[in-house]
Every structure is written in structure tokens, then in C-alpha cells.
């Protein structure tokens, strides 16, 4: 059974930092496109960061560039999202997602990812 389990969410003030972690079991996420999505109340789920399975090339949406870093620990079968200088607009439920192949599509779309975690809540107060 494949499971992705997120952790590390919480409540912080604007300007603070959080490090989200995604632990995968039953599925080897090495050399797979991995991503973090978020969903704010009343808004659609959006992809914020992705990591290609080959070369580990990261990519981010404009609003988080320079503040978020996605990374992978192959030995632990885990993916992380370091979030610094958090803003109120970063508030939402954050989800880890895994694809079936190594390459991320040009646009982060929910349909490109096969496995999902249950999410971890991030709340940033201004």
C-alpha cells in the first residue's frame, strides 16, 4: 500500500519559517517527479514547487521563489519543503504528491500526480 505522510505544519507569524516533510512508503520516490501543492480556503489547489526525478531540478511558482526550497532525501525516501519568510497568503493545507514518472510537466496539474498525502496545515498570521 502506497502512503505519503506529511508533517511539519503549524502556526507561525509572518516572516517565520517551517519545514514540511513527506515520508513515502510502499513506493520508491527516487527518480520520480515530486511536488508540493497547497489549498487555501475557498481556493483551488495549486502547485507551489516541483522536483524532477532526473537531476533533481527544482521549480517554483513565482510567489514562493526565493522563499521556498524543495528537496529530496533518497536514502530516507522523503521530500521536504523548506519555507522561509512566510506570508499570510501562504496559509493553507499543504499536500505532497508523487508522479509515476521522472519528469514533471511544464504546468503543475493535479492530474499529473498519482499519489497524494492527507495534507498538513500551515497557518501564517500577519
PDB file of N, CA and C in Angstrom, residues 54-126:
ATOM      1  N   UNK A  54      14.890  13.162 -12.435  1.00  0.00           N
ATOM      2  CA  UNK A  54      16.227  13.052 -13.008  1.00  0.00           C
ATOM      3  C   UNK A  54      16.918  14.408 -12.849  1.00  0.00           C
ATOM      4  N   UNK A  55      18.027  14.406 -12.137  1.00  0.00           N
ATOM      5  CA  UNK A  55      18.752  15.653 -11.950  1.00  0.00           C
ATOM      6  C   UNK A  55      18.277  16.497 -10.787  1.00  0.00           C
ATOM      7  N   UNK A  56      17.110  16.139 -10.231  1.00  0.00           N
ATOM      8  CA  UNK A  56      16.563  16.878  -9.087  1.00  0.00           C
ATOM      9  C   UNK A  56      16.453  18.371  -9.340  1.00  0.00           C
ATOM     10  N   UNK A  57      16.099  18.746 -10.548  1.00  0.00           N
ATOM     11  CA  UNK A  57      15.927  20.149 -10.882  1.00  0.00           C
ATOM     12  C   UNK A  57      14.638  20.670 -10.257  1.00  0.00           C
ATOM     13  N   UNK A  58      14.719  21.709  -9.412  1.00  0.00           N
ATOM     14  CA  UNK A  58      13.517  22.241  -8.783  1.00  0.00           C
ATOM     15  C   UNK A  58      12.888  23.357  -9.626  1.00  0.00           C
ATOM     16  N   UNK A  59      11.635  23.602  -9.340  1.00  0.00           N
ATOM     17  CA  UNK A  59      10.945  24.722  -9.958  1.00  0.00           C
ATOM     18  C   UNK A  59       9.851  25.178  -9.002  1.00  0.00           C
ATOM     19  N   UNK A  60       9.539  26.485  -9.059  1.00  0.00           N
ATOM     20  CA  UNK A  60       8.600  27.064  -8.092  1.00  0.00           C
ATOM     21  C   UNK A  60       7.663  28.035  -8.803  1.00  0.00           C
ATOM     22  N   UNK A  61       6.518  28.233  -8.195  1.00  0.00           N
ATOM     23  CA  UNK A  61       5.663  29.300  -8.699  1.00  0.00           C
ATOM     24  C   UNK A  61       6.279  30.622  -8.261  1.00  0.00           C
ATOM     25  N   UNK A  62       5.907  31.659  -8.982  1.00  0.00           N
ATOM     26  CA  UNK A  62       6.562  32.950  -8.785  1.00  0.00           C
ATOM     27  C   UNK A  62       6.444  33.451  -7.347  1.00  0.00           C
ATOM     28  N   UNK A  63       5.299  33.234  -6.745  1.00  0.00           N
ATOM     29  CA  UNK A  63       5.047  33.830  -5.426  1.00  0.00           C
ATOM     30  C   UNK A  63       5.898  33.234  -4.315  1.00  0.00           C
ATOM     31  N   UNK A  64       6.515  32.076  -4.542  1.00  0.00           N
ATOM     32  CA  UNK A  64       7.320  31.464  -3.488  1.00  0.00           C
ATOM     33  C   UNK A  64       8.802  31.404  -3.842  1.00  0.00           C
ATOM     34  N   UNK A  65       9.155  31.816  -5.031  1.00  0.00           N
ATOM     35  CA  UNK A  65      10.556  31.786  -5.438  1.00  0.00           C
ATOM     36  C   UNK A  65      11.400  32.632  -4.502  1.00  0.00           C
ATOM     37  N   UNK A  66      12.534  32.075  -4.110  1.00  0.00           N
ATOM     38  CA  UNK A  66      13.418  32.782  -3.197  1.00  0.00           C
ATOM     39  C   UNK A  66      13.065  32.591  -1.730  1.00  0.00           C
ATOM     40  N   UNK A  67      11.896  31.974  -1.472  1.00  0.00           N
ATOM     41  CA  UNK A  67      11.475  31.745  -0.086  1.00  0.00           C
ATOM     42  C   UNK A  67      11.314  30.256   0.237  1.00  0.00           C
ATOM     43  N   UNK A  68      10.934  29.445  -0.744  1.00  0.00           N
ATOM     44  CA  UNK A  68      10.717  28.015  -0.541  1.00  0.00           C
ATOM     45  C   UNK A  68      11.817  27.219  -1.242  1.00  0.00           C
ATOM     46  N   UNK A  69      12.161  26.097  -0.648  1.00  0.00           N
ATOM     47  CA  UNK A  69      13.107  25.176  -1.270  1.00  0.00           C
ATOM     48  C   UNK A  69      12.573  23.757  -1.139  1.00  0.00           C
ATOM     49  N   UNK A  70      12.453  23.083  -2.283  1.00  0.00           N
ATOM     50  CA  UNK A  70      12.037  21.675  -2.278  1.00  0.00           C
ATOM     51  C   UNK A  70      13.282  20.819  -2.418  1.00  0.00           C
ATOM     52  N   UNK A  71      13.326  19.720  -1.670  1.00  0.00           N
ATOM     53  CA  UNK A  71      14.495  18.854  -1.722  1.00  0.00           C
ATOM     54  C   UNK A  71      14.077  17.415  -1.491  1.00  0.00           C
ATOM     55  N   UNK A  72      14.992  16.517  -1.785  1.00  0.00           N
ATOM     56  CA  UNK A  72      14.707  15.086  -1.665  1.00  0.00           C
ATOM     57  C   UNK A  72      15.835  14.408  -0.904  1.00  0.00           C
ATOM     58  N   UNK A  73      15.508  13.467  -0.052  1.00  0.00           N
ATOM     59  CA  UNK A  73      16.479  12.602   0.611  1.00  0.00           C
ATOM     60  C   UNK A  73      16.215  11.197   0.096  1.00  0.00           C
ATOM     61  N   UNK A  74      17.025  10.760  -0.846  1.00  0.00           N
ATOM     62  CA  UNK A  74      16.796   9.465  -1.481  1.00  0.00           C
ATOM     63  C   UNK A  74      16.924   8.310  -0.499  1.00  0.00           C
ATOM     64  N   UNK A  75      17.877   8.425   0.404  1.00  0.00           N
ATOM     65  CA  UNK A  75      18.114   7.343   1.361  1.00  0.00           C
ATOM     66  C   UNK A  75      16.918   7.127   2.280  1.00  0.00           C
ATOM     67  N   UNK A  76      16.239   8.219   2.607  1.00  0.00           N
ATOM     68  CA  UNK A  76      15.100   8.135   3.514  1.00  0.00           C
ATOM     69  C   UNK A  76      13.762   8.058   2.772  1.00  0.00           C
ATOM     70  N   UNK A  77      13.801   8.182   1.452  1.00  0.00           N
ATOM     71  CA  UNK A  77      12.567   8.165   0.658  1.00  0.00           C
ATOM     72  C   UNK A  77      11.621   9.281   1.104  1.00  0.00           C
ATOM     73  N   UNK A  78      12.198  10.466   1.238  1.00  0.00           N
ATOM     74  CA  UNK A  78      11.436  11.608   1.747  1.00  0.00           C
ATOM     75  C   UNK A  78      11.665  12.835   0.881  1.00  0.00           C
ATOM     76  N   UNK A  79      10.694  13.717   0.917  1.00  0.00           N
ATOM     77  CA  UNK A  79      10.776  15.007   0.242  1.00  0.00           C
ATOM     78  C   UNK A  79      10.452  16.091   1.262  1.00  0.00           C
ATOM     79  N   UNK A  80      11.105  17.225   1.119  1.00  0.00           N
ATOM     80  CA  UNK A  80      10.934  18.313   2.074  1.00  0.00           C
ATOM     81  C   UNK A  80      10.542  19.603   1.358  1.00  0.00           C
ATOM     82  N   UNK A  81       9.951  20.494   2.125  1.00  0.00           N
ATOM     83  CA  UNK A  81       9.700  21.848   1.632  1.00  0.00           C
ATOM     84  C   UNK A  81      10.091  22.809   2.741  1.00  0.00           C
ATOM     85  N   UNK A  82      11.215  23.473   2.563  1.00  0.00           N
ATOM     86  CA  UNK A  82      11.651  24.496   3.496  1.00  0.00           C
ATOM     87  C   UNK A  82      10.978  25.803   3.104  1.00  0.00           C
ATOM     88  N   UNK A  83      10.273  26.394   4.053  1.00  0.00           N
ATOM     89  CA  UNK A  83       9.527  27.622   3.768  1.00  0.00           C
ATOM     90  C   UNK A  83      10.018  28.720   4.699  1.00  0.00           C
ATOM     91  N   UNK A  84      10.591  29.747   4.129  1.00  0.00           N
ATOM     92  CA  UNK A  84      11.106  30.875   4.894  1.00  0.00           C
ATOM     93  C   UNK A  84      10.343  32.150   4.542  1.00  0.00           C
ATOM     94  N   UNK A  85      10.467  33.129   5.422  1.00  0.00           N
ATOM     95  CA  UNK A  85       9.807  34.419   5.199  1.00  0.00           C
ATOM     96  C   UNK A  85       8.338  34.221   4.823  1.00  0.00           C
ATOM     97  N   UNK A  86       7.662  33.430   5.622  1.00  0.00           N
ATOM     98  CA  UNK A  86       6.277  33.087   5.326  1.00  0.00           C
ATOM     99  C   UNK A  86       5.377  34.318   5.374  1.00  0.00           C
ATOM    100  N   UNK A  87       4.371  34.279   4.518  1.00  0.00           N
ATOM    101  CA  UNK A  87       3.408  35.363   4.421  1.00  0.00           C
ATOM    102  C   UNK A  87       2.000  34.821   4.691  1.00  0.00           C
ATOM    103  N   UNK A  88       1.093  35.720   5.008  1.00  0.00           N
ATOM    104  CA  UNK A  88      -0.277  35.298   5.292  1.00  0.00           C
ATOM    105  C   UNK A  88      -0.883  34.548   4.100  1.00  0.00           C
ATOM    106  N   UNK A  89      -0.510  34.941   2.892  1.00  0.00           N
ATOM    107  CA  UNK A  89      -1.027  34.288   1.692  1.00  0.00           C
ATOM    108  C   UNK A  89      -0.532  32.853   1.533  1.00  0.00           C
ATOM    109  N   UNK A  90       0.453  32.455   2.321  1.00  0.00           N
ATOM    110  CA  UNK A  90       0.948  31.073   2.264  1.00  0.00           C
ATOM    111  C   UNK A  90       0.071  30.129   3.080  1.00  0.00           C
ATOM    112  N   UNK A  91      -0.885  30.668   3.796  1.00  0.00           N
ATOM    113  CA  UNK A  91      -1.776  29.842   4.617  1.00  0.00           C
ATOM    114  C   UNK A  91      -2.560  28.857   3.771  1.00  0.00           C
ATOM    115  N   UNK A  92      -2.618  27.622   4.239  1.00  0.00           N
ATOM    116  CA  UNK A  92      -3.380  26.614   3.530  1.00  0.00           C
ATOM    117  C   UNK A  92      -2.986  25.218   3.957  1.00  0.00           C
ATOM    118  N   UNK A  93      -3.671  24.246   3.392  1.00  0.00           N
ATOM    119  CA  UNK A  93      -3.313  22.848   3.606  1.00  0.00           C
ATOM    120  C   UNK A  93      -2.298  22.483   2.536  1.00  0.00           C
ATOM    121  N   UNK A  94      -1.190  21.932   2.964  1.00  0.00           N
ATOM    122  CA  UNK A  94      -0.117  21.575   2.049  1.00  0.00           C
ATOM    123  C   UNK A  94      -0.090  20.076   1.834  1.00  0.00           C
ATOM    124  N   UNK A  95      -0.016  19.683   0.558  1.00  0.00           N
ATOM    125  CA  UNK A  95      -0.053  18.283   0.173  1.00  0.00           C
ATOM    126  C   UNK A  95       1.203  17.894  -0.592  1.00  0.00           C
ATOM    127  N   UNK A  96       1.678  16.718  -0.299  1.00  0.00           N
ATOM    128  CA  UNK A  96       2.771  16.112  -1.040  1.00  0.00           C
ATOM    129  C   UNK A  96       2.162  15.245  -2.139  1.00  0.00           C
ATOM    130  N   UNK A  97       2.786  15.259  -3.317  1.00  0.00           N
ATOM    131  CA  UNK A  97       2.257  14.484  -4.432  1.00  0.00           C
ATOM    132  C   UNK A  97       3.385  13.806  -5.189  1.00  0.00           C
ATOM    133  N   UNK A  98       3.125  12.598  -5.646  1.00  0.00           N
ATOM    134  CA  UNK A  98       4.118  11.819  -6.371  1.00  0.00           C
ATOM    135  C   UNK A  98       3.572  11.399  -7.726  1.00  0.00           C
ATOM    136  N   UNK A  99       4.421  11.505  -8.725  1.00  0.00           N
ATOM    137  CA  UNK A  99       4.021  11.078 -10.063  1.00  0.00           C
ATOM    138  C   UNK A  99       4.521   9.662 -10.320  1.00  0.00           C
ATOM    139  N   UNK A 100       4.166   9.126 -11.474  1.00  0.00           N
ATOM    140  CA  UNK A 100       4.603   7.782 -11.840  1.00  0.00           C
ATOM    141  C   UNK A 100       5.895   7.809 -12.639  1.00  0.00           C
ATOM    142  N   UNK A 101       6.288   8.979 -13.119  1.00  0.00           N
ATOM    143  CA  UNK A 101       7.476   9.076 -13.951  1.00  0.00           C
ATOM    144  C   UNK A 101       8.471  10.104 -13.446  1.00  0.00           C
ATOM    145  N   UNK A 102       9.606  10.222 -14.084  1.00  0.00           N
ATOM    146  CA  UNK A 102      10.667  11.102 -13.597  1.00  0.00           C
ATOM    147  C   UNK A 102      10.513  12.580 -13.954  1.00  0.00           C
ATOM    148  N   UNK A 103       9.747  12.859 -15.000  1.00  0.00           N
ATOM    149  CA  UNK A 103       9.717  14.241 -15.476  1.00  0.00           C
ATOM    150  C   UNK A 103       8.427  14.941 -15.079  1.00  0.00           C
ATOM    151  N   UNK A 104       8.600  16.150 -14.556  1.00  0.00           N
ATOM    152  CA  UNK A 104       7.446  16.957 -14.218  1.00  0.00           C
ATOM    153  C   UNK A 104       6.959  17.676 -15.480  1.00  0.00           C
ATOM    154  N   UNK A 105       5.657  17.783 -15.617  1.00  0.00           N
ATOM    155  CA  UNK A 105       5.100  18.518 -16.737  1.00  0.00           C
ATOM    156  C   UNK A 105       5.353  20.002 -16.541  1.00  0.00           C
ATOM    157  N   UNK A 106       5.226  20.766 -17.627  1.00  0.00           N
ATOM    158  CA  UNK A 106       5.551  22.191 -17.563  1.00  0.00           C
ATOM    159  C   UNK A 106       4.644  22.935 -16.588  1.00  0.00           C
ATOM    160  N   UNK A 107       3.401  22.556 -16.492  1.00  0.00           N
ATOM    161  CA  UNK A 107       2.497  23.168 -15.531  1.00  0.00           C
ATOM    162  C   UNK A 107       2.156  22.151 -14.449  1.00  0.00           C
ATOM    163  N   UNK A 108       2.149  22.590 -13.224  1.00  0.00           N
ATOM    164  CA  UNK A 108       1.816  21.701 -12.122  1.00  0.00           C
ATOM    165  C   UNK A 108       0.304  21.484 -12.098  1.00  0.00           C
ATOM    166  N   UNK A 109      -0.120  20.304 -12.494  1.00  0.00           N
ATOM    167  CA  UNK A 109      -1.544  19.985 -12.501  1.00  0.00           C
ATOM    168  C   UNK A 109      -1.808  18.778 -11.621  1.00  0.00           C
ATOM    169  N   UNK A 110      -2.888  18.836 -10.927  1.00  0.00           N
ATOM    170  CA  UNK A 110      -3.238  17.745 -10.016  1.00  0.00           C
ATOM    171  C   UNK A 110      -3.294  16.420 -10.756  1.00  0.00           C
ATOM    172  N   UNK A 111      -3.803  16.414 -11.963  1.00  0.00           N
ATOM    173  CA  UNK A 111      -3.979  15.168 -12.701  1.00  0.00           C
ATOM    174  C   UNK A 111      -2.687  14.481 -13.099  1.00  0.00           C
ATOM    175  N   UNK A 112      -1.566  15.197 -12.997  1.00  0.00           N
ATOM    176  CA  UNK A 112      -0.279  14.602 -13.360  1.00  0.00           C
ATOM    177  C   UNK A 112       0.312  13.783 -12.225  1.00  0.00           C
ATOM    178  N   UNK A 113      -0.334  13.815 -11.060  1.00  0.00           N
ATOM    179  CA  UNK A 113       0.225  13.139  -9.893  1.00  0.00           C
ATOM    180  C   UNK A 113      -0.703  12.024  -9.443  1.00  0.00           C
ATOM    181  N   UNK A 114      -0.078  10.886  -9.172  1.00  0.00           N
ATOM    182  CA  UNK A 114      -0.858   9.673  -8.912  1.00  0.00           C
ATOM    183  C   UNK A 114      -1.116   9.434  -7.434  1.00  0.00           C
ATOM    184  N   UNK A 115      -0.140   9.805  -6.603  1.00  0.00           N
ATOM    185  CA  UNK A 115      -0.269   9.541  -5.172  1.00  0.00           C
ATOM    186  C   UNK A 115      -0.250  10.856  -4.405  1.00  0.00           C
ATOM    187  N   UNK A 116      -1.077  10.906  -3.345  1.00  0.00           N
ATOM    188  CA  UNK A 116      -1.216  12.118  -2.549  1.00  0.00           C
ATOM    189  C   UNK A 116      -1.198  11.797  -1.067  1.00  0.00           C
ATOM    190  N   UNK A 117      -0.688  12.736  -0.305  1.00  0.00           N
ATOM    191  CA  UNK A 117      -0.796  12.622   1.140  1.00  0.00           C
ATOM    192  C   UNK A 117      -2.085  13.253   1.624  1.00  0.00           C
ATOM    193  N   UNK A 118      -2.290  13.201   2.936  1.00  0.00           N
ATOM    194  CA  UNK A 118      -3.507  13.742   3.528  1.00  0.00           C
ATOM    195  C   UNK A 118      -3.395  15.225   3.844  1.00  0.00           C
ATOM    196  N   UNK A 119      -2.197  15.744   3.797  1.00  0.00           N
ATOM    197  CA  UNK A 119      -2.012  17.175   3.987  1.00  0.00           C
ATOM    198  C   UNK A 119      -1.587  17.548   5.389  1.00  0.00           C
ATOM    199  N   UNK A 120      -0.943  18.692   5.475  1.00  0.00           N
ATOM    200  CA  UNK A 120      -0.559  19.277   6.757  1.00  0.00           C
ATOM    201  C   UNK A 120      -0.878  20.767   6.704  1.00  0.00           C
ATOM    202  N   UNK A 121      -1.474  21.273   7.771  1.00  0.00           N
ATOM    203  CA  UNK A 121      -1.975  22.645   7.777  1.00  0.00           C
ATOM    204  C   UNK A 121      -0.868  23.637   8.113  1.00  0.00           C
ATOM    205  N   UNK A 122      -0.813  24.682   7.315  1.00  0.00           N
ATOM    206  CA  UNK A 122       0.102  25.795   7.573  1.00  0.00           C
ATOM    207  C   UNK A 122      -0.729  27.062   7.745  1.00  0.00           C
ATOM    208  N   UNK A 123      -0.560  27.709   8.872  1.00  0.00           N
ATOM    209  CA  UNK A 123      -1.288  28.950   9.135  1.00  0.00           C
ATOM    210  C   UNK A 123      -0.292  30.047   9.465  1.00  0.00           C
ATOM    211  N   UNK A 124      -0.341  31.117   8.694  1.00  0.00           N
ATOM    212  CA  UNK A 124       0.575  32.241   8.892  1.00  0.00           C
ATOM    213  C   UNK A 124      -0.247  33.461   9.268  1.00  0.00           C
ATOM    214  N   UNK A 125       0.052  34.004  10.426  1.00  0.00           N
ATOM    215  CA  UNK A 125      -0.680  35.183  10.897  1.00  0.00           C
ATOM    216  C   UNK A 125       0.149  36.445  10.641  1.00  0.00           C
ATOM    217  N   UNK A 126      -0.553  37.493  10.243  1.00  0.00           N
ATOM    218  CA  UNK A 126       0.149  38.735   9.929  1.00  0.00           C
ATOM    219  C   UNK A 126       0.212  39.652  11.131  1.00  0.00           C
TER     220      UNK A 126
END
